[in-house]
Tab-separated table of C-alpha atoms in Angstrom:
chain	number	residue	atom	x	y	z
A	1	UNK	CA	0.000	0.000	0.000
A	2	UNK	CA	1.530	3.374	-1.126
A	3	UNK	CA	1.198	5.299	2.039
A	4	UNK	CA	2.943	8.377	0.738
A	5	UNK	CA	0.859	8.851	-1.702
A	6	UNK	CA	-2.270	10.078	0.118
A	7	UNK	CA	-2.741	13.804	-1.097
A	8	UNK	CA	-2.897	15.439	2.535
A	9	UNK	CA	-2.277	19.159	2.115
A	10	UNK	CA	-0.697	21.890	4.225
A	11	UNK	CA	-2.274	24.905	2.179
A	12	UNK	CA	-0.238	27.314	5.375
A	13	UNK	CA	2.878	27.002	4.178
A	14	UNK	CA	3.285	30.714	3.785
A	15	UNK	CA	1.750	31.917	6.328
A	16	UNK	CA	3.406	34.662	8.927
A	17	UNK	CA	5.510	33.432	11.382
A	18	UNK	CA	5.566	30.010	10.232
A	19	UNK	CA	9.121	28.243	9.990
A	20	UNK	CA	9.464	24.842	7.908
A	21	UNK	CA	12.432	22.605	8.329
A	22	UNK	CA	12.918	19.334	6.471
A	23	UNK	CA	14.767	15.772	6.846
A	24	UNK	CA	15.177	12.741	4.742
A	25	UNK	CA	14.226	9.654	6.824
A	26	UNK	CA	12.654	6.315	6.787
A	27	UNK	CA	12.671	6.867	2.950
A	28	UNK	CA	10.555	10.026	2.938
A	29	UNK	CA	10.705	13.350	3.901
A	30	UNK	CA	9.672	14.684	6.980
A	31	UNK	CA	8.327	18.399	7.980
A	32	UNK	CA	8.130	20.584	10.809
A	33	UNK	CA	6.374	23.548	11.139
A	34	UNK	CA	7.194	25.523	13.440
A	35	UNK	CA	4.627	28.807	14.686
A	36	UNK	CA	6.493	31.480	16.317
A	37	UNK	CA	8.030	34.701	16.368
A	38	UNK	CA	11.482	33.206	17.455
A	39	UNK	CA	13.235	32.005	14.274
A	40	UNK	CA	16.373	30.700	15.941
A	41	UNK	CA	14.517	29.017	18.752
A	42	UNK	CA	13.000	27.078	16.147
A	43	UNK	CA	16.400	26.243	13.760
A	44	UNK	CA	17.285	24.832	17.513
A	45	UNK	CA	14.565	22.967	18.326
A	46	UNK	CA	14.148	21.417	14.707
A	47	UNK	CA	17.789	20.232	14.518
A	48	UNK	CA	17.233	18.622	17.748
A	49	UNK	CA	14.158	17.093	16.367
A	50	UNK	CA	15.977	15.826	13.220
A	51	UNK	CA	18.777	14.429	15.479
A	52	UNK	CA	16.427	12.593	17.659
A	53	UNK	CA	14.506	11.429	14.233
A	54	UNK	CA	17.448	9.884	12.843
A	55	UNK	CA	18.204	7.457	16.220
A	56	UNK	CA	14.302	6.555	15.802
A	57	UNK	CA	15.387	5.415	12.533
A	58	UNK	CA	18.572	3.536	13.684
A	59	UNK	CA	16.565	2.003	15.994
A	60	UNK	CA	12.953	0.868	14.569
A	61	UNK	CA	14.383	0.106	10.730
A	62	UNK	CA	14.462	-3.566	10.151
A	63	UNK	CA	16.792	-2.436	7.412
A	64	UNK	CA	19.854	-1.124	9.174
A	65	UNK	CA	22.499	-3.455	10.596
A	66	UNK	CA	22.284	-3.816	14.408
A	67	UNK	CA	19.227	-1.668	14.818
A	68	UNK	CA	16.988	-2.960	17.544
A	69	UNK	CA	14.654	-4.684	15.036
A	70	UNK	CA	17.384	-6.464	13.478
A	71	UNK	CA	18.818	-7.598	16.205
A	72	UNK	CA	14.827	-9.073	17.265
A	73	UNK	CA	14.802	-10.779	13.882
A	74	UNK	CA	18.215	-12.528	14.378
A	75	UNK	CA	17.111	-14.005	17.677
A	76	UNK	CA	17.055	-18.109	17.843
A	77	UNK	CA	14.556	-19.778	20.350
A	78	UNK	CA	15.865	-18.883	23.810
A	79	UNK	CA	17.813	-15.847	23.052
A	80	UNK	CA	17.187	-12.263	24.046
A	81	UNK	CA	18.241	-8.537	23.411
A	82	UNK	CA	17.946	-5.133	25.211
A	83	UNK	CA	16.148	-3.069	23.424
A	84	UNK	CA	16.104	1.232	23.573
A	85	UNK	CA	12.636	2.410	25.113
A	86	UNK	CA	11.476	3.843	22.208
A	87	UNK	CA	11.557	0.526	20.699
A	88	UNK	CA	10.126	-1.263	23.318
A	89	UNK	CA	7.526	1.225	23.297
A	90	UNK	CA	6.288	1.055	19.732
A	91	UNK	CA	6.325	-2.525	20.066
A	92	UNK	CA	3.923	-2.371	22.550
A	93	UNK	CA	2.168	-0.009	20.897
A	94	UNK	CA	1.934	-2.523	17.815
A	95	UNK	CA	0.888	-5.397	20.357
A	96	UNK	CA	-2.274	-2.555	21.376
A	97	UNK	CA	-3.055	-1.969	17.525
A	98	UNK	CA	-3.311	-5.916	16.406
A	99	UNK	CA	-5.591	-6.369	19.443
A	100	UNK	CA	-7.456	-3.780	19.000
A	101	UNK	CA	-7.993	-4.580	14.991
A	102	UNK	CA	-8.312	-8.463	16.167
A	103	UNK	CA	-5.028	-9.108	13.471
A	104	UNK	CA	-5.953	-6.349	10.680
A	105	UNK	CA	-2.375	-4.858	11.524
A	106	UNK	CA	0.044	-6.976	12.232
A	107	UNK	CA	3.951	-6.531	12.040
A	108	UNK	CA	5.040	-10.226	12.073
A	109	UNK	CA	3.443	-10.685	8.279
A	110	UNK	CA	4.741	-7.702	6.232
A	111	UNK	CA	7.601	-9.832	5.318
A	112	UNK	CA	6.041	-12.720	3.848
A	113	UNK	CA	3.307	-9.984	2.439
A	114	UNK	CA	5.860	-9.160	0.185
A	115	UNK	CA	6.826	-12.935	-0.115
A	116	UNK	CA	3.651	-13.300	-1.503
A	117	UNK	CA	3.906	-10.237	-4.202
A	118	UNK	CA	7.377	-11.498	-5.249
A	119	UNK	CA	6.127	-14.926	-6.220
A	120	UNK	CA	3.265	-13.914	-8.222
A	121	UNK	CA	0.304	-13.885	-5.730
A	122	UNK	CA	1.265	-17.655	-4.710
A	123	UNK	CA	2.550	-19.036	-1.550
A	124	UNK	CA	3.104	-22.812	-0.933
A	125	UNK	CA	0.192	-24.654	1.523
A	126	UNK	CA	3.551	-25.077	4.127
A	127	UNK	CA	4.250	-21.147	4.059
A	128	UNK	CA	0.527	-19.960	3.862
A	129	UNK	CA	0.361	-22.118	7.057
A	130	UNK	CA	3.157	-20.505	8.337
A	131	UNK	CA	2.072	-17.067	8.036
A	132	UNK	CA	-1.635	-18.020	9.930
A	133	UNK	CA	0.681	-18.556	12.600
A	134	UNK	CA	3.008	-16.055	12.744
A	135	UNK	CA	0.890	-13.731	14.154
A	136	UNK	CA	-0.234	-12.373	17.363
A	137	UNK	CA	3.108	-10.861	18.074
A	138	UNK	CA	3.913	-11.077	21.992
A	139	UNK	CA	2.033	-13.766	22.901
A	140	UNK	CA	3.382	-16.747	20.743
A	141	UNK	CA	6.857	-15.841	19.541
A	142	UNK	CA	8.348	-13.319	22.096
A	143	UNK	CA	8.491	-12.442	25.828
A	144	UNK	CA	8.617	-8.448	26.876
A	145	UNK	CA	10.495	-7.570	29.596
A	146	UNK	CA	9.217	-4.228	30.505
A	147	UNK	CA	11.585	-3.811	33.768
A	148	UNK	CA	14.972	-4.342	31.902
A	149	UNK	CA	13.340	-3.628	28.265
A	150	UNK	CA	14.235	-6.904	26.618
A	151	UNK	CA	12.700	-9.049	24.024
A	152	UNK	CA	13.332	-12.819	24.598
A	153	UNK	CA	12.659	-15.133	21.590
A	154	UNK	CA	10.382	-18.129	22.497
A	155	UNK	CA	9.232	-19.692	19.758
A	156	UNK	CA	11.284	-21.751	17.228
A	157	UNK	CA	9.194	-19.709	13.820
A	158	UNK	CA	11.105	-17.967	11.692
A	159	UNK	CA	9.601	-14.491	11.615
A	160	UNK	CA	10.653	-11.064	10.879
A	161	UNK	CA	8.802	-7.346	12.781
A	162	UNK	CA	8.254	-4.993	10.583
A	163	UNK	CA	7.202	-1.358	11.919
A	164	UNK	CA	6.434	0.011	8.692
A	165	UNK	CA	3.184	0.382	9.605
A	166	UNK	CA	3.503	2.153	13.054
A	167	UNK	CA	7.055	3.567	12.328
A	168	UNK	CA	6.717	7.115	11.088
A	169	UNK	CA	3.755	7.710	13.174
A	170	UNK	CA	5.682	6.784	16.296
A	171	UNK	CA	8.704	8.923	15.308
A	172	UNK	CA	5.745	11.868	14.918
A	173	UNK	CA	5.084	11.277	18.348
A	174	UNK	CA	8.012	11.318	19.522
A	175	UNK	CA	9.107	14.756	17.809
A	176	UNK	CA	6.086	16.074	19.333
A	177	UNK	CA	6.897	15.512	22.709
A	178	UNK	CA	10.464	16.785	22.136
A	179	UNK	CA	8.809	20.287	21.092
A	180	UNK	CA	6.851	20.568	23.488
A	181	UNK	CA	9.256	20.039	26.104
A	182	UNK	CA	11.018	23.135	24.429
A	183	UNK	CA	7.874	24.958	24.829
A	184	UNK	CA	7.193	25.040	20.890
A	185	UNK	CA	3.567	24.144	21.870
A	186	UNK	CA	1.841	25.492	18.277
A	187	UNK	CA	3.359	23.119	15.698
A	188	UNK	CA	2.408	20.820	12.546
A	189	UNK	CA	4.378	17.199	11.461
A	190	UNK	CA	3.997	15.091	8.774
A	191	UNK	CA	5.870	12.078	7.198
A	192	UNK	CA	5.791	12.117	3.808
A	193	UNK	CA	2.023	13.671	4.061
A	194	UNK	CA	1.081	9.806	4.557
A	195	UNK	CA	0.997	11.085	8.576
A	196	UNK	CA	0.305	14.262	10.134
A	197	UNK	CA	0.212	15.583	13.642
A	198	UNK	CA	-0.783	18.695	14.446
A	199	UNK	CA	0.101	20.583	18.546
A	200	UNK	CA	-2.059	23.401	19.557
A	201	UNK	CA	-4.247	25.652	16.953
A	202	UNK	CA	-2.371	28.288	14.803
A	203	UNK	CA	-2.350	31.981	14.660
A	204	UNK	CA	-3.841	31.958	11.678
A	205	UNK	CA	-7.050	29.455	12.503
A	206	UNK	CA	-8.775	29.083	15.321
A	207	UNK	CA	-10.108	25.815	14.825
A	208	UNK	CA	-6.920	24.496	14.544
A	209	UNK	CA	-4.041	23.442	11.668
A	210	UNK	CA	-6.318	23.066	8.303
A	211	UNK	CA	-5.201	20.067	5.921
A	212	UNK	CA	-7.163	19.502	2.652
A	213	UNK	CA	-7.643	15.754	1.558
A	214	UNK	CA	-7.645	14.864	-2.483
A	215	UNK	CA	-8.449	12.124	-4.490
A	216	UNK	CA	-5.295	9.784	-4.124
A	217	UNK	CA	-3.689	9.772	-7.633
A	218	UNK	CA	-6.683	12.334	-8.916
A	219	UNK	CA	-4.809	15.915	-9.154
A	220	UNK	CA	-6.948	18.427	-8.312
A	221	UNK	CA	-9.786	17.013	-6.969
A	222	UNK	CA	-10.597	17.827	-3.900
A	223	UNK	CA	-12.327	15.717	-0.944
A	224	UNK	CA	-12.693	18.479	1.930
A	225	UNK	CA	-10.792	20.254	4.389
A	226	UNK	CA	-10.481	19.008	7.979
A	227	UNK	CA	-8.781	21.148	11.428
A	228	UNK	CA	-6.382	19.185	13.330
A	229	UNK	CA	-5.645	20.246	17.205
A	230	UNK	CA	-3.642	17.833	19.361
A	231	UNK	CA	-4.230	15.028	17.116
A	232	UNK	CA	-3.451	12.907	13.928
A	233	UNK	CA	-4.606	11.724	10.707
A	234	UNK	CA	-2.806	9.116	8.689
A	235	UNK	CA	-3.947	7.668	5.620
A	236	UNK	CA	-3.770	4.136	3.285
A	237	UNK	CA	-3.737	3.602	-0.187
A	238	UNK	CA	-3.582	1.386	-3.181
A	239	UNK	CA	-0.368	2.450	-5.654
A	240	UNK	CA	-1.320	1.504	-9.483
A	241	UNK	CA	-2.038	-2.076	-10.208
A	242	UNK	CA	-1.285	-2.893	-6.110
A	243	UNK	CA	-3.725	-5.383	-4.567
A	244	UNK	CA	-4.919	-5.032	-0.609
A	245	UNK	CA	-3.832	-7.930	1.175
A	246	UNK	CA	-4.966	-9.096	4.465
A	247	UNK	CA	-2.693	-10.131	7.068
A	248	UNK	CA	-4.645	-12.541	8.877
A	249	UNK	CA	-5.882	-14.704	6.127
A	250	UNK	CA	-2.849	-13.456	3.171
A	251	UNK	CA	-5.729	-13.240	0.490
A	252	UNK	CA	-5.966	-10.227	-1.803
A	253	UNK	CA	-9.607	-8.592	-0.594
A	254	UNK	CA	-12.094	-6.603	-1.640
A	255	UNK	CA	-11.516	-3.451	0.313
A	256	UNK	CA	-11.336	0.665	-0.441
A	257	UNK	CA	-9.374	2.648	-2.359
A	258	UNK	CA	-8.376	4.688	0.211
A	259	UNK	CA	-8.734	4.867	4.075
A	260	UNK	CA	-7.719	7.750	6.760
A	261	UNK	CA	-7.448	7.316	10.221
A	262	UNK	CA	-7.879	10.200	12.877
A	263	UNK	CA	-7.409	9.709	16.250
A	264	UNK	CA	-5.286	11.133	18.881
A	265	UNK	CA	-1.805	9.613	18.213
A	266	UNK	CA	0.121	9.590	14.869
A	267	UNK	CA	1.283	6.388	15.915
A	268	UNK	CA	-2.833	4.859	16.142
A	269	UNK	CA	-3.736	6.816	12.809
A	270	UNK	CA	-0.748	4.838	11.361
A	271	UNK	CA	-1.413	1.742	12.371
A	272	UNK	CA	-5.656	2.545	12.282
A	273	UNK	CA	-5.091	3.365	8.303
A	274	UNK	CA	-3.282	-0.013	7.588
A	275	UNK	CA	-5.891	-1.720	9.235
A	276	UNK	CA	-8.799	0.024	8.080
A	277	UNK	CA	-7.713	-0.655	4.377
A	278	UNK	CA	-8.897	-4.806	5.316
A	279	UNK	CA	-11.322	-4.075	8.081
A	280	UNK	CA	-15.702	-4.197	7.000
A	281	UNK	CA	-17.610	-1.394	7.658
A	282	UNK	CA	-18.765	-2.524	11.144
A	283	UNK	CA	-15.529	-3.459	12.664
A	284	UNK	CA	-14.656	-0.180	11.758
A	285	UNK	CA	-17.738	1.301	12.957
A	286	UNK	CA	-16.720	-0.884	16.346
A	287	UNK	CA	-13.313	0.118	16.611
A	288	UNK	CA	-14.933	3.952	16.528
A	289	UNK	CA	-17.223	3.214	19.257
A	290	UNK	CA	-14.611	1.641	21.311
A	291	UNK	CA	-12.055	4.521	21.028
A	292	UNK	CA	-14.360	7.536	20.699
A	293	UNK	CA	-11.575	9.864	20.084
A	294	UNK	CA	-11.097	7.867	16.628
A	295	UNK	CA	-12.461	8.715	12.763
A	296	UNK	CA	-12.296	6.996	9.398
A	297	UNK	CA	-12.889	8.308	6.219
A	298	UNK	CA	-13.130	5.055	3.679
A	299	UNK	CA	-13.249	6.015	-0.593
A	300	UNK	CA	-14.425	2.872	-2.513
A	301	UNK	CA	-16.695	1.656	-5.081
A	302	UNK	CA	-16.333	2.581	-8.694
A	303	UNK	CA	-14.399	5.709	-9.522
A	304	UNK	CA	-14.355	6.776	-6.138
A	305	UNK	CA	-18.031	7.117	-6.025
A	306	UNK	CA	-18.594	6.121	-2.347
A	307	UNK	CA	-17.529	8.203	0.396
A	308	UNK	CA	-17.745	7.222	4.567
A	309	UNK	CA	-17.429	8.725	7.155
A	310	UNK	CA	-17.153	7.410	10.390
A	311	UNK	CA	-16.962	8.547	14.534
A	312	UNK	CA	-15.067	11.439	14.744
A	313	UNK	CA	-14.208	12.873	11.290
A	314	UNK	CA	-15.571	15.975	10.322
A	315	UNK	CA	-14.630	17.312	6.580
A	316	UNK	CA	-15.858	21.191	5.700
């Protein structure tokens, strides 16, 4: 699913007192906006933010040599590794997510997702058997120890995590905190415009940081605007002649076009897009109900023609 190709749009750009800084990570590029009148407090706080970005990376990328989640997927039956916080954190965090989408997002079968592309839309019975049970990270294939923040391998299944999903909304997070412990409390982040987080309401707009959704892959067409304060929206998406695949049966489905995901993390829009891309109507409508601080906005049907809102997602 193309993530970065949602059309989420930050028509502010220009506005007064707002300061825009830019970093290449986790193969896109991420934004900060900064709103205030003190231009070198921000330069400071945004390098800082960049430098803390980049040991997210280091750490969560499955990618990079020795990076926690390398050093997970290495692990034989019996073996363990420390882990930073942060990681141990957004694994938990991914734990929350698959329970709470009963498997729709799951980072033990992005792997063998792509497996499955590779070979043509065809897995063997053995591996397709494999993959039903490689999920439910936590419970069958690793121990957390959330005192010395370890990760202890316990099952004998060879699996790889994969925080694609979760990743950049995480590291949003996490930049978010860092600026407001600078007391930068009026600021806008996104990743690649896949995932956005906005802190406090603008100068400019009382009801908060505006962001315009389009069509994905339509230029020009326009959904509806939406005002972000404290909170997130994230959103899913197919990229030409991509199939959706669900991760707890790995068959292609039936599902939208498109989903976004509000709610009050970047982190749970992330992982809440992913998921809503597989997830019916009602177990999205349930998932809403549940965590009343959480939207969806689903395109699907022919040429776009169906549009749903759902819980808490207002578009002007």
């Amino acid at each position: 699913m193309d993530n970065d190709a949602q059309n989420m749009g930050v028509p502010w750009r220009e506005e007064k007192n707002i300061h825009c800084f830019s970093h290449k990570a986790m193969a896109t590029i991420f934004e900060i906006f900064l709103n205030s009148e003190d231009s070198h407090g921000a330069q400071s706080v945004a390098h800082e933010a960049f430098k803390l970005l980049d040991q997210l990376e280091n750490d969560l990328s499955r990618f990079i040599d020795n990076s926690d989640i390398s050093r997970i997927n290495k692990l034989r039956i019996g073996d363990e590794t420390l882990i930073s916080p942060d990681t141990f954190e957004c694994l938990q965090l991914s734990d929350e997510m698959f329970q709470l989408t009963e498997g729709a997002f799951d980072i033990t079968t992005g792997v063998l997702i792509e497996q499955w592309r590779r070979m043509g839309s065809y897995l063997s019975p053995e591996v397709k058997n494999g993959i039903s049970n490689a999920n439910a990270f936590g419970r069958n294939h690793f121990e957390l120890d959330n005192d010395r923040y370890a990760v202890k391998k316990i099952s004998d299944f060879d699996i790889e995590l994969d925080l694609g999903g979760i990743g950049k909304g995480y590291a949003i997070d996490k930049l978010a905190e860092l600026l407001l412990e600078w007391e930068f409390g009026t600021a806008f982040i996104h990743g690649g415009r896949s995932s956005l987080y906005a802190l406090g309401t603008p100068t400019f707009e009382s009801r908060g940081w505006p962001v315009t959704l389009s069509t994905p892959g339509v230029a020009g067409e326009p959904i509806g605007k939406l005002f972000l304060n404290n909170d997130s929206i994230s959103g899913s998406g197919l990229g030409k002649g991509e199939h959706i695949i669900d991760p707890r049966t790995i068959q292609s489905v039936d599902g939208p076009k498109a989903a976004w995901a509000k709610a009050p993390s970047a982190a749970a829009s992330d992982a809440l897009s992913t998921a809503f891309m597989v997830l019916e109507e009602e177990s999205i409508r349930g998932i809403c109900r549940v965590q009343r601080e959480v939207g969806a906005f689903i395109l699907s049907g022919e040429k776009w023609g169906k549009k749903l809102a759902i819980g808490e997602f207002q578009i002007v």
